[in-house]
Amino acid sequence: MPKSSPFHQILFGAALVLAVAAAFIFIPRPAPDLSAYARVNGEYNVRILRDTWGVPHIFGRTDADTAFGLAYAHAEDDFLTIQQVLVATRGRLATVYGADAAPNDYMVQLLRIWDVVETGYARDLNSDTRAVLEAYAEGLNTYAALHPNEILWPGLYPLSGIDIAATSVHRSPLFFGLDDVLGDLFAEDRQSEVASPGGETARWPEQIEGDHELAWNKSIAGSNTFALGPERTTDGSTMLAVNSHQPWEGPVAWYEAHVHSEAGWDMTGALFPGSPVIIHGHNRALGWSFTVNDPDLVDVYVLETNPENEGQYLLDGEWRKFEVRSAPLHIKIIGNLVVPVRQEFLWSAFGPVVRRPHGTYAVRYAGFGRVDIWQQLYSLNKASNFDEWLSAMRSGGLPMFNVAYADRAGNIYYLYNSFLPIRREGWDWSLYIPGTSSDLLWTDTLPFEQLPQVLNPESGFIQNANSSPFQTSTAGNPDPSLYSKTFGIETVMTNRSLRLHELLGGHNKLSFEEFIAVKWDMAYSRQSDVPHHIGVILRANFTDPLEIEGQFLLSRWDLRVDPQNPAAALAVLTLANINEAYGPFRPSTMVGVEVPDEIVINAFRNAVLQLAANFGRIDLPWAAVNRLERGSLNLGLGGGPDILHAVYGRRNDDGTLRGIAGDGVVYLVRWLPDGTVESYSIHQYGSATLDSASPHYADQAPLFASRMLKPVWFDEPDILANLEAAYAPGEELGR
């Protein structure tokens, strides 16, 4: 759960002391009234089929039946995380976890998340979507009733469909960094200059966001997706790689499932805890994958407040009143002792307002007011052709993400999906913006048809790995001159994208086996910055024998991070040390940002010392350092940061790196010329996310470490031929 931060300390330091001194409130924890769910709800006709890998296949009569079963099955494997997501959405995380979690609850109130959901739930969601959300909530209620000892916070229950809808409203802005923007506002000093008229937007050179750890990631380490049209495959198949990189544990860790209803919902793929539908994967006709894009979707406005009345701000030459609310944040102190800390929440014409000693700020972000993300994804799940799928993409609430698509008709498609704000030109929107004129208050976004997109390029391939949409393929790319710099669209290429161009950019046809091999590629491109850094080291004059040995070792390095590669550990640790010394490091094109040679040399020297101190040698196999740890398993891995086989690690005390993010649920799919679908998948751990006693807690880890895949069983006869268990919810308990 969240750790203490300056955001938390500034917001709640003095207020918490005063609240504790003023009153102690003991909040009882009575059992929730779940009597209606104590028996399995007979309203839902669903069975859960667990295959030999523990993956749930949910077979329902209606879509609502299936959603009920999906909730129950996922709760069996990861009920705690699902509840954490829902408690966070309610704005009551601090009630459970204490003051360190209070910034989340503050954000829920500040952004008026529940106003948005309560207004839009019945207005913007159709009856089919609401039925799915209500059924999913009922599935969680039923699981809670049958497993009362697993309830995290009794006040959460009973859940309803509006709780499930709210999870997308709460979570989606975190993917484009709204929490970071709010964190900057709570720093001791102002974190940006204020723009002036006539300034051209100039974004800071893009880098992979990082926390100065080897992970080189925040919530997302990166992602890959690529597809081949039938003209580029040896058997005329259409092929798709679904490979989003996420943390391996927590609220945005991938879970694999297959949902099937008699009403036409038949989708397999990956989802997050608390998600009522598959987020990405494939059905029989088509599939898609997301990667994170990074447009500028958030603006901070600096407001001018009335020195004679702090409840007013200047807009268009007039003093306007803030909308003012006061709401308590309930913070657990110890045990059941919960203290309400009352906070002021302001609102302006620009949006939510934060008042700080160094200024008063309003925050505006794309997608505010939308509640229809689950409806959009549900429609994508049920689409049976490109037109239906594209209609769902066009009308939905997802404010961002690159999307790659492929189908059995032979179509491949890339979309830079985003609600791109149409801003006034002549201002540097990467800075804070003056909040005194409504001329700078944007309301419209770029029409869907004008977003960067590529359909069936002559090159026969598309790719994206958190990279520029303007280099999606080698032909038919969008024209960057058509897009204002105020959108903040990326222009960089990650190492993964450079490698995809190198591996797919020719005219040769690939077999499915060769397509799979691209996914597991473990090399840095010679077009990336990695060779430059190695060159700095090779040109240096060292006198220490161990450093000379390391220099010789890197002189023979082939830029690969295979498990047995003897130079990869020294190289990757050197890159990690550059990251920690210089800032978030991206081993690819740095857009003109040069790392000083001194930093590179010192990073190398420290890597030599680290390996020698922990292992007694510097030429050990990469797999001896790069590890997957899960329960009693401790396996060596290939792959690495910004590699197509992506593994992002955190240092252990013994010098090894424990994988924490990267390749998670991977799907490699092809539609054969006759239209049938064939796919394979792998999870870095297994289906039992938190149940360490389950045989599926880590049963896929050995396959993952060996870069192997398991078949995806899509048809009921195949599932039954590979069946471990079949039951209706509750039957597994003898109910």
XYZ file of C-alpha atoms in Angstrom:
735
model
C 0.000 0.000 0.000
C 1.068 3.651 -0.354
C 4.069 4.830 1.601
C 4.564 8.179 3.268
C 5.300 11.033 0.872
C 5.682 14.815 0.997
C 2.150 14.956 -0.428
C 0.885 13.109 2.641
C 3.129 14.843 5.156
C 2.217 18.382 4.098
C -1.463 17.637 3.727
C -2.025 15.855 6.983
C 0.805 16.749 9.369
C -0.636 19.567 11.442
C -4.254 18.664 10.784
C -3.790 15.169 12.126
C -2.179 16.404 15.339
C -5.089 18.778 15.969
C -7.650 16.104 15.196
C -6.072 13.616 17.571
C -5.936 16.222 20.313
C -9.564 17.210 19.759
C -11.384 13.889 19.609
C -10.964 10.140 19.507
C -13.621 8.296 17.590
C -13.797 4.551 17.797
C -15.412 3.181 14.671
C -16.945 -0.231 15.302
C -16.411 -2.886 12.683
C -19.720 -4.750 12.566
C -20.173 -7.490 10.036
C -21.873 -6.131 6.896
C -25.409 -7.228 6.204
C -24.841 -9.774 3.474
C -27.686 -12.060 4.461
C -29.106 -11.815 0.960
C -25.871 -13.300 -0.368
C -25.243 -15.933 2.309
C -26.491 -18.542 -0.089
C -25.321 -18.620 -3.675
C -27.484 -16.225 -5.605
C -29.770 -18.421 -7.701
C -30.487 -15.549 -10.067
C -27.248 -16.211 -11.943
C -26.733 -19.249 -14.178
C -22.972 -19.712 -14.447
C -20.252 -22.318 -14.104
C -16.520 -21.862 -13.580
C -14.229 -24.260 -15.425
C -10.635 -24.227 -14.198
C -8.130 -25.697 -16.632
C -4.984 -27.524 -15.588
C -3.180 -24.197 -15.196
C -5.924 -22.891 -12.937
C -7.084 -20.342 -15.517
C -10.822 -19.691 -15.086
C -13.158 -20.133 -18.031
C -16.496 -18.566 -17.103
C -19.538 -20.044 -18.884
C -22.799 -18.174 -18.333
C -26.196 -18.087 -19.952
C -26.290 -14.294 -20.211
C -23.527 -11.710 -20.128
C -24.630 -10.764 -16.615
C -24.337 -14.410 -15.524
C -20.800 -14.468 -16.891
C -19.833 -11.216 -15.141
C -21.102 -12.656 -11.853
C -18.893 -15.718 -12.343
C -15.876 -13.642 -13.384
C -16.079 -11.636 -10.165
C -16.361 -14.774 -8.052
C -13.495 -16.579 -9.813
C -11.141 -13.589 -9.618
C -12.028 -13.135 -5.940
C -11.007 -16.736 -5.293
C -7.517 -15.841 -6.484
C -7.091 -12.202 -5.426
C -9.927 -10.956 -3.216
C -7.659 -8.737 -1.126
C -6.404 -6.688 -4.078
C -9.891 -6.348 -5.567
C -11.101 -4.977 -2.231
C -8.157 -2.593 -1.988
C -9.115 -1.174 -5.397
C -12.716 -0.689 -4.292
C -11.816 0.805 -0.911
C -9.458 3.241 -2.655
C -12.251 4.211 -5.054
C -14.570 4.860 -2.112
C -11.964 7.243 -0.688
C -11.584 5.181 2.465
C -8.133 3.710 2.032
C -6.822 5.600 5.074
C -9.598 4.035 7.157
C -7.937 0.685 6.529
C -4.245 1.536 6.123
C -3.765 4.757 8.036
C -2.358 8.171 7.200
C 0.064 6.955 4.528
C -2.943 6.157 2.328
C -4.723 9.492 2.934
C -3.522 11.221 -0.292
C -5.656 8.764 -2.276
C -8.726 9.683 -0.242
C -7.963 13.386 -0.628
C -7.742 12.927 -4.398
C -11.125 11.142 -4.516
C -12.753 14.140 -2.821
C -10.756 16.751 -4.744
C -11.690 15.329 -8.161
C -15.345 14.812 -7.196
C -15.164 11.242 -8.432
C -18.443 10.236 -6.839
C -20.274 13.259 -8.225
C -19.155 12.186 -11.681
C -20.215 8.568 -11.199
C -23.548 9.289 -9.574
C -24.406 11.739 -12.359
C -23.276 9.572 -15.247
C -24.127 6.018 -14.175
C -27.765 5.972 -15.304
C -27.375 8.766 -17.856
C -24.353 7.493 -19.820
C -24.342 3.716 -19.388
C -26.785 1.541 -21.284
C -28.853 -1.122 -19.574
C -26.673 -4.002 -20.807
C -23.554 -2.426 -19.325
C -25.297 -1.667 -16.038
C -26.516 -5.278 -15.869
C -22.924 -6.513 -16.254
C -21.642 -4.126 -13.571
C -24.438 -5.005 -11.150
C -23.823 -8.721 -11.683
C -20.100 -8.314 -11.139
C -20.819 -6.502 -7.858
C -23.197 -9.307 -6.847
C -20.440 -11.836 -7.515
C -18.139 -10.021 -5.103
C -20.917 -9.721 -2.524
C -21.561 -13.443 -2.772
C -17.894 -14.263 -2.331
C -17.710 -11.939 0.696
C -20.783 -13.578 2.248
C -19.247 -17.027 1.856
C -15.786 -15.892 3.046
C -16.471 -13.367 5.840
C -12.975 -13.772 7.323
C -11.509 -12.300 4.132
C -13.459 -9.034 4.289
C -11.044 -6.100 4.344
C -13.430 -3.346 5.474
C -17.039 -4.107 6.433
C -18.212 -0.666 5.348
C -17.517 -1.615 1.735
C -20.495 -3.972 1.510
C -22.863 -4.570 -0.092
C -21.371 -3.419 -3.375
C -23.407 -2.228 -6.332
C -22.735 -1.583 -9.995
C -21.952 2.056 -9.333
C -18.952 0.959 -7.227
C -17.604 -0.974 -10.188
C -18.154 1.932 -12.571
C -16.312 4.216 -10.163
C -13.125 2.137 -10.311
C -12.469 3.246 -13.904
C -13.141 6.913 -13.064
C -10.700 6.682 -10.163
C -7.972 4.741 -11.929
C -7.834 6.113 -15.485
C -6.222 9.529 -14.725
C -3.474 7.782 -12.775
C -2.253 6.223 -16.016
C -1.427 9.643 -17.439
C 0.204 10.911 -14.258
C -2.416 13.059 -12.548
C -1.164 11.833 -9.170
C 2.331 13.098 -10.057
C 0.913 16.508 -10.976
C -0.878 16.727 -7.631
C 2.279 15.577 -5.859
C 4.228 18.425 -7.486
C 1.695 20.933 -6.189
C 2.371 19.716 -2.654
C 6.129 20.199 -2.953
C 7.722 22.896 -0.815
C 8.237 25.198 -3.799
C 6.540 25.793 -7.127
C 7.686 23.130 -9.569
C 7.265 24.979 -12.868
C 7.584 28.373 -14.442
C 4.407 30.151 -15.533
C 4.028 30.435 -19.301
C 3.912 33.773 -21.111
C 2.252 34.653 -24.431
C 4.327 33.827 -27.470
C 6.090 30.809 -26.003
C 6.165 27.712 -28.169
C 5.416 24.418 -26.471
C 8.693 22.627 -25.784
C 8.366 19.412 -23.843
C 11.248 18.164 -21.765
C 12.996 15.424 -23.753
C 11.008 12.268 -23.208
C 12.399 9.615 -20.949
C 10.891 6.516 -19.418
C 9.493 7.656 -16.102
C 11.341 6.179 -13.173
C 11.823 6.180 -9.451
C 15.617 6.085 -9.750
C 15.573 2.347 -9.095
C 16.570 -0.316 -11.562
C 12.904 -0.794 -12.388
C 12.968 2.322 -14.625
C 9.237 2.508 -14.137
C 6.508 4.168 -12.168
C 3.294 2.234 -12.477
C 4.097 1.080 -15.974
C 7.464 -0.260 -17.039
C 6.608 -0.170 -20.722
C 4.705 -2.306 -23.197
C 5.025 -3.975 -26.586
C 2.509 -4.720 -29.257
C 2.958 -5.659 -32.900
C 1.025 -7.303 -35.690
C 1.644 -8.806 -39.113
C -0.795 -8.845 -42.006
C -1.307 -12.014 -44.050
C 1.017 -10.791 -46.814
C 3.914 -10.883 -44.322
C 3.399 -14.411 -42.939
C 4.470 -17.694 -44.473
C 1.041 -19.322 -44.129
C -1.158 -16.283 -44.825
C -2.150 -15.894 -41.186
C -2.727 -12.582 -39.426
C -0.685 -12.363 -36.216
C -0.940 -10.220 -33.078
C 1.258 -9.852 -29.988
C -0.492 -8.716 -26.795
C 2.278 -7.772 -24.387
C 1.563 -4.941 -21.954
C 4.155 -4.532 -19.201
C 2.790 -4.037 -15.717
C 3.968 -4.483 -12.127
C 3.938 -8.159 -11.230
C 1.962 -7.573 -8.047
C -0.713 -5.137 -6.899
C -3.802 -3.375 -8.268
C -2.573 -3.147 -11.876
C -1.050 -6.625 -12.155
C -2.495 -8.730 -14.959
C -4.867 -11.652 -14.380
C -5.810 -14.128 -17.123
C -9.378 -15.277 -17.752
C -11.788 -16.457 -20.441
C -15.438 -15.366 -20.459
C -18.180 -17.037 -22.497
C -21.918 -16.430 -22.620
C -24.726 -17.757 -24.764
C -25.408 -14.122 -25.663
C -22.199 -13.859 -27.696
C -19.595 -12.694 -25.175
C -16.606 -14.958 -25.844
C -13.325 -13.274 -24.970
C -10.008 -14.383 -23.525
C -7.296 -12.105 -22.241
C -5.992 -10.045 -19.356
C -7.678 -7.824 -16.788
C -6.875 -5.961 -13.564
C -8.315 -6.666 -10.123
C -11.812 -5.187 -10.030
C -12.249 -5.141 -13.824
C -15.639 -6.558 -14.905
C -14.536 -7.250 -18.503
C -11.414 -8.331 -20.350
C -9.183 -5.298 -20.938
C -7.243 -6.675 -23.879
C -6.788 -10.016 -25.587
C -8.888 -11.612 -28.325
C -12.179 -13.213 -29.244
C -12.742 -15.527 -32.190
C -12.875 -12.725 -34.737
C -10.408 -10.107 -33.558
C -7.992 -8.952 -30.878
C -6.231 -5.875 -29.599
C -3.509 -4.746 -27.239
C -2.786 -1.526 -25.362
C 0.468 0.242 -24.629
C 0.796 3.451 -22.629
C 1.163 6.655 -24.613
C 2.203 9.972 -23.120
C 0.348 12.961 -24.572
C -0.052 16.114 -22.495
C -3.478 15.588 -20.917
C -3.111 17.644 -17.727
C -2.744 21.393 -17.259
C -2.084 23.388 -14.107
C -3.468 26.932 -13.984
C -2.065 29.497 -11.551
C -4.976 31.441 -10.090
C -4.882 34.999 -8.802
C -6.814 35.194 -5.533
C -8.397 38.273 -4.012
C -6.066 39.642 -1.296
C -9.146 40.899 0.533
C -11.177 37.698 0.143
C -9.376 34.373 -0.229
C -12.618 32.789 -1.359
C -12.413 34.581 -4.713
C -10.230 34.295 -7.812
C -9.800 36.578 -10.809
C -11.233 35.464 -14.147
C -11.831 37.723 -17.157
C -11.423 40.817 -15.011
C -13.993 39.791 -12.399
C -13.706 38.184 -8.985
C -15.350 34.764 -8.996
C -16.263 32.732 -5.937
C -14.716 29.323 -5.429
C -17.162 26.513 -4.926
C -16.295 25.366 -1.423
C -16.917 22.004 0.176
C -15.736 20.546 3.432
C -15.451 16.805 3.872
C -13.781 14.519 6.406
C -11.019 12.076 5.589
C -11.243 9.110 7.948
C -7.775 8.064 9.076
C -7.020 4.986 11.115
C -4.617 5.620 13.987
C -4.406 2.163 15.544
C -6.750 -0.803 15.661
C -10.316 0.462 15.211
C -9.436 4.014 16.231
C -10.338 6.253 13.293
C -9.930 10.039 13.358
C -11.848 12.306 10.972
C -9.637 15.010 9.495
C -11.815 17.668 7.897
C -10.464 19.171 4.700
C -11.478 22.070 2.479
C -12.071 21.290 -1.190
C -12.298 24.097 -3.741
C -13.540 24.193 -7.327
C -13.079 26.768 -10.070
C -14.088 27.258 -13.693
C -10.910 25.381 -14.629
C -11.570 22.452 -12.309
C -10.387 21.301 -8.856
C -8.242 23.719 -6.860
C -5.259 23.215 -4.548
C -4.262 26.061 -2.246
C -0.578 26.089 -1.260
C 1.797 28.640 0.332
C 3.475 29.168 -3.047
C 0.228 29.674 -4.964
C -3.329 28.630 -5.676
C -3.661 26.184 -8.547
C -6.430 24.679 -10.635
C -6.012 21.357 -12.404
C -7.707 20.441 -15.673
C -7.389 17.018 -17.296
C -8.762 15.165 -20.279
C -11.604 12.731 -19.814
C -13.090 14.376 -16.734
C -16.774 13.501 -16.433
C -16.579 10.248 -18.430
C -17.902 7.099 -16.768
C -18.097 4.831 -19.816
C -14.707 3.109 -19.926
C -16.136 -0.278 -18.897
C -18.941 0.170 -21.445
C -16.359 0.818 -24.153
C -14.282 -2.218 -23.221
C -17.415 -4.379 -22.992
C -18.340 -3.293 -26.530
C -14.817 -4.073 -27.732
C -15.119 -7.532 -26.140
C -18.294 -8.245 -28.103
C -17.250 -6.744 -31.448
C -17.262 -9.259 -34.304
C -15.591 -7.200 -37.035
C -13.434 -4.145 -37.570
C -16.337 -1.715 -38.062
C -17.979 -2.728 -34.776
C -14.687 -2.567 -32.938
C -13.793 0.825 -34.413
C -17.208 2.192 -33.482
C -16.573 1.169 -29.875
C -13.174 2.850 -29.913
C -14.639 6.022 -31.415
C -17.426 6.406 -28.870
C -15.760 5.332 -25.648
C -14.268 6.948 -22.590
C -10.659 5.748 -22.657
C -8.658 9.001 -22.524
C -5.354 7.542 -23.735
C -3.382 4.405 -24.805
C -1.836 3.228 -28.043
C -3.920 0.431 -29.533
C -2.874 -2.321 -31.930
C -5.562 -4.425 -33.602
C -5.730 -7.504 -35.845
C -8.555 -9.716 -37.078
C -9.423 -12.834 -39.050
C -10.276 -10.725 -42.113
C -6.578 -9.823 -42.388
C -6.790 -6.264 -41.069
C -4.067 -4.751 -38.917
C -4.505 -1.297 -37.387
C -2.755 1.121 -35.054
C -4.409 4.010 -33.192
C -2.906 6.742 -31.042
C -5.994 6.908 -28.854
C -6.316 10.061 -26.769
C -8.569 12.946 -25.809
C -6.089 15.532 -27.106
C -7.053 18.984 -25.811
C -7.322 21.688 -28.458
C -5.349 24.438 -26.773
C -4.588 27.995 -27.747
C -1.415 28.246 -29.832
C 1.444 30.518 -28.820
C 1.723 29.227 -25.265
C 4.112 26.718 -23.742
C 1.615 24.252 -22.315
C 4.375 22.166 -20.745
C 4.571 24.935 -18.114
C 1.992 26.179 -15.654
C -0.601 28.435 -17.315
C -2.027 31.739 -16.058
C -5.569 31.193 -14.816
C -6.969 34.696 -15.265
C -8.510 34.351 -18.734
C -11.135 31.939 -20.014
C -9.413 32.137 -23.431
C -6.950 29.581 -22.050
C -9.673 27.243 -20.765
C -9.922 24.452 -23.317
C -13.097 22.419 -23.750
C -12.768 20.592 -27.091
C -10.554 17.677 -28.060
C -9.225 16.529 -31.428
C -11.855 14.506 -33.325
C -11.287 10.763 -33.388
C -10.869 10.673 -37.162
C -7.923 13.069 -36.921
C -5.954 11.051 -34.348
C -2.708 9.433 -35.592
C -3.616 6.007 -36.979
C -2.396 3.443 -39.499
C -4.597 0.886 -41.279
C -3.153 -1.978 -43.324
C 0.152 -0.325 -44.302
C 1.995 -1.554 -47.386
C 4.820 -2.758 -45.128
C 2.470 -5.351 -43.649
C 3.350 -4.641 -40.017
C 2.553 -2.266 -37.193
C 4.238 -1.864 -33.830
C 4.271 0.289 -30.745
C 6.422 0.042 -27.641
C 5.670 3.331 -25.862
C 7.097 5.089 -28.890
C 6.278 7.668 -31.519
C 3.079 7.114 -33.523
C 4.911 8.717 -36.430
C 7.135 5.652 -36.781
C 4.492 2.971 -36.380
C 5.649 1.185 -39.523
C 7.945 1.784 -42.478
C 5.104 3.011 -44.680
C 1.836 4.866 -44.287
C 2.778 6.632 -41.057
C 0.917 9.729 -39.833
C 2.416 13.082 -40.792
C 3.795 14.793 -37.646
C 3.415 18.235 -39.227
C -0.367 17.854 -38.943
C -0.268 17.820 -35.151
C 0.184 20.809 -32.883
C 3.032 20.675 -30.414
C 0.494 21.583 -27.745
C -0.727 17.975 -27.869
C 2.608 16.743 -26.523
C 2.662 13.682 -28.783
C 5.829 11.625 -28.357
C 8.541 11.694 -30.989
C 10.948 9.209 -29.405
C 11.711 5.596 -30.187
C 12.380 3.208 -27.335
C 14.885 0.402 -27.742
C 11.958 -2.002 -28.054
C 10.512 -0.056 -30.976
C 13.896 0.200 -32.646
C 14.266 -3.566 -32.379
C 10.758 -4.168 -33.745
C 11.627 -2.071 -36.782
C 14.826 -4.056 -37.240
C 13.094 -7.425 -36.835
C 9.879 -6.698 -38.745
C 10.820 -3.894 -41.111
C 12.082 -6.002 -43.996
C 10.143 -7.702 -46.745
C 10.606 -11.273 -45.543
C 7.680 -13.408 -44.453
C 7.654 -14.786 -40.910
C 6.375 -18.082 -39.626
C 4.440 -18.148 -36.368
C 7.520 -19.567 -34.652
C 9.593 -16.646 -35.922
C 6.883 -14.228 -34.809
C 7.050 -15.720 -31.305
C 10.841 -15.415 -31.357
C 10.512 -11.660 -31.982
C 8.588 -11.359 -28.733
C 11.437 -12.982 -26.776
C 14.181 -10.909 -28.412
C 16.884 -9.962 -25.870
C 19.048 -7.357 -27.598
C 19.707 -3.630 -27.447
C 19.612 -1.937 -30.807
C 22.790 -0.410 -32.217
C 20.612 2.642 -32.873
C 19.979 3.063 -29.136
C 22.178 5.003 -26.740
C 23.572 1.845 -25.164
C 26.457 1.477 -27.670
C 27.339 5.132 -27.082
C 27.681 4.589 -23.337
C 29.729 1.447 -23.886
C 31.956 3.404 -26.271
C 32.645 5.994 -23.557
C 33.810 3.187 -21.267
C 35.952 1.543 -23.943
C 37.748 4.809 -24.699
C 38.590 5.517 -21.052
C 41.994 4.899 -19.481
C 41.673 2.658 -16.420
C 44.484 1.549 -14.121
C 42.589 -0.671 -11.694
C 42.966 -4.319 -12.811
C 39.301 -5.140 -12.155
C 38.156 -2.129 -14.146
C 40.474 -3.098 -16.997
C 38.929 -6.578 -16.890
C 35.467 -5.020 -17.025
C 36.469 -2.822 -19.948
C 37.690 -5.883 -21.843
C 34.485 -7.744 -20.972
C 32.322 -4.953 -22.379
C 34.502 -4.730 -25.492
C 33.247 -8.199 -26.370
C 29.614 -7.632 -25.373
C 27.131 -8.297 -28.176
C 24.423 -6.003 -26.686
C 22.384 -9.024 -25.670
C 20.969 -10.001 -22.287
C 20.605 -13.736 -22.738
C 20.600 -15.747 -19.483
C 24.160 -17.006 -19.931
C 25.634 -13.788 -21.310
C 28.794 -13.038 -19.234
C 28.820 -9.275 -19.861
C 25.121 -8.462 -19.465
C 25.225 -8.106 -15.672
C 28.023 -5.527 -15.827
C 26.325 -3.681 -18.685
C 22.844 -3.545 -17.161
C 24.151 -2.519 -13.737
C 26.156 0.226 -15.415
C 23.008 1.473 -17.116
C 21.162 1.275 -13.803
C 23.825 3.362 -12.098
C 23.560 5.970 -14.858
C 19.847 6.060 -14.146
C 20.358 6.620 -10.436
C 23.020 9.275 -10.930
C 21.558 11.170 -13.841
C 17.818 10.729 -13.589
C 15.331 8.452 -15.336
C 17.442 6.665 -17.907
C 16.110 5.325 -21.139
C 18.503 3.123 -23.101
C 17.351 4.411 -26.466
C 17.364 7.683 -28.388
C 17.780 10.448 -25.820
C 16.492 13.329 -28.014
C 19.656 15.364 -27.650
C 20.104 14.842 -23.907
C 23.694 13.756 -23.416
C 24.895 11.944 -20.330
C 28.252 13.391 -19.252
C 31.148 10.972 -19.728
C 32.074 11.296 -16.064
C 28.700 9.916 -15.006
C 29.059 6.972 -17.390
C 32.563 6.177 -16.112
C 31.517 6.379 -12.463
C 28.476 4.215 -13.179
C 30.740 1.571 -14.698
C 33.173 1.699 -11.772
C 30.338 1.280 -9.289
C 28.937 -1.666 -11.252
C 32.344 -3.356 -11.154
C 32.511 -2.842 -7.384
C 28.956 -4.092 -6.870
C 29.514 -7.318 -8.768
C 32.897 -7.981 -7.186
C 31.585 -7.332 -3.673
C 28.479 -9.483 -4.021
C 29.667 -12.282 -6.302
C 33.458 -12.228 -6.229
C 33.586 -11.862 -10.014
C 32.280 -9.578 -12.724
C 31.792 -12.036 -15.586
C 29.054 -14.179 -14.078
C 26.053 -15.254 -16.208
C 23.249 -12.693 -16.361
C 20.744 -15.218 -14.996
C 22.759 -15.436 -11.780
C 21.816 -11.801 -11.129
C 18.460 -11.391 -12.891
C 15.963 -13.412 -10.845
C 12.307 -14.337 -10.594
C 11.378 -14.918 -6.949
C 8.015 -16.409 -6.054
C 7.431 -18.440 -2.904
C 10.130 -21.076 -2.746
C 11.071 -20.563 -6.407
C 14.120 -18.523 -7.322
C 14.763 -18.730 -11.053
C 17.308 -17.107 -13.329
C 15.997 -14.954 -16.154
C 17.085 -13.439 -19.420
C 15.645 -10.185 -20.654
C 16.035 -6.771 -19.110
C 15.029 -3.093 -19.081
C 13.710 -1.738 -22.388
C 14.188 -5.154 -23.979
C 11.401 -6.850 -25.941
C 11.640 -9.599 -23.317
C 11.131 -6.957 -20.666
C 12.196 -7.571 -17.072
C 12.594 -4.716 -14.605
C 14.261 -5.558 -11.295
C 14.946 -4.170 -7.857
C 18.189 -4.819 -6.000
C 18.241 -7.355 -3.204
C 20.734 -7.098 -0.362
C 22.769 -9.922 -1.905
C 23.252 -8.010 -5.161
C 20.737 -9.986 -7.205
C 17.835 -8.273 -8.939
C 14.303 -9.380 -8.074
C 11.977 -8.974 -11.033
C 9.079 -6.676 -10.160
C 7.630 -5.619 -13.524
C 7.698 -6.213 -17.251
C 6.336 -9.124 -19.251
C 3.211 -10.328 -17.472
C 0.335 -11.981 -19.291
C 1.599 -12.417 -22.861
C -0.700 -13.515 -25.698
C 0.585 -14.462 -29.138
C -2.310 -14.969 -31.518
C -2.866 -15.891 -35.146
C -5.924 -16.161 -37.345
C -5.369 -18.851 -39.955
C -6.499 -18.299 -43.567
C -9.706 -20.256 -42.848
C -10.568 -17.776 -40.069
C -9.929 -20.015 -37.078
C -7.981 -18.567 -34.164
C -4.965 -20.107 -32.431
C -3.256 -18.541 -29.451
C -0.715 -19.152 -26.712
C -0.117 -17.320 -23.471
C 2.058 -17.159 -20.376
C 1.871 -15.471 -16.976
C 5.045 -14.709 -15.058
C 3.649 -16.469 -11.955
C 0.357 -18.311 -12.392
C -3.360 -17.844 -11.912
C -3.437 -17.921 -8.081
C -2.302 -14.362 -7.474
C -2.212 -14.292 -3.663
C -2.881 -17.897 -2.646
C 0.569 -19.254 -1.859
C -0.949 -22.645 -0.975
C -2.351 -23.096 -4.476
C -0.509 -25.286 -6.998
C -1.007 -22.393 -9.434
C 0.756 -19.800 -7.292
C 3.946 -20.157 -9.357
C 3.385 -23.073 -11.742
C 3.899 -20.962 -14.874
C 7.116 -19.343 -13.603
C 9.433 -22.117 -14.906
C 7.866 -21.792 -18.370
C 8.211 -18.025 -18.231
C 11.866 -18.272 -17.226
C 12.438 -20.555 -20.225
C 10.442 -18.260 -22.540
C 7.845 -20.928 -23.224
C 4.100 -20.597 -23.795
C 1.048 -22.656 -22.939
C -1.949 -23.187 -25.238
C -5.024 -21.025 -24.786
C -8.023 -23.365 -24.686
C -10.943 -21.501 -26.198
C -13.440 -24.208 -27.146
C -15.379 -26.048 -24.451
C -14.287 -29.551 -25.619
C -10.625 -28.503 -25.335
C -11.251 -26.996 -21.903
C -13.007 -30.159 -20.714
C -10.120 -32.259 -22.049
C -7.761 -30.183 -19.875
C -10.046 -29.687 -16.887
C -9.004 -29.419 -13.251
C -12.298 -28.344 -11.674
C -15.848 -27.353 -12.638
C -18.324 -25.750 -10.255
C -20.950 -23.092 -9.772
C -19.971 -20.354 -7.321
C -20.290 -21.743 -3.823
C -20.243 -25.407 -4.827
C -16.528 -25.576 -4.094
C -17.486 -24.958 -0.438
C -20.193 -27.605 -0.433
C -22.978 -24.983 -0.569
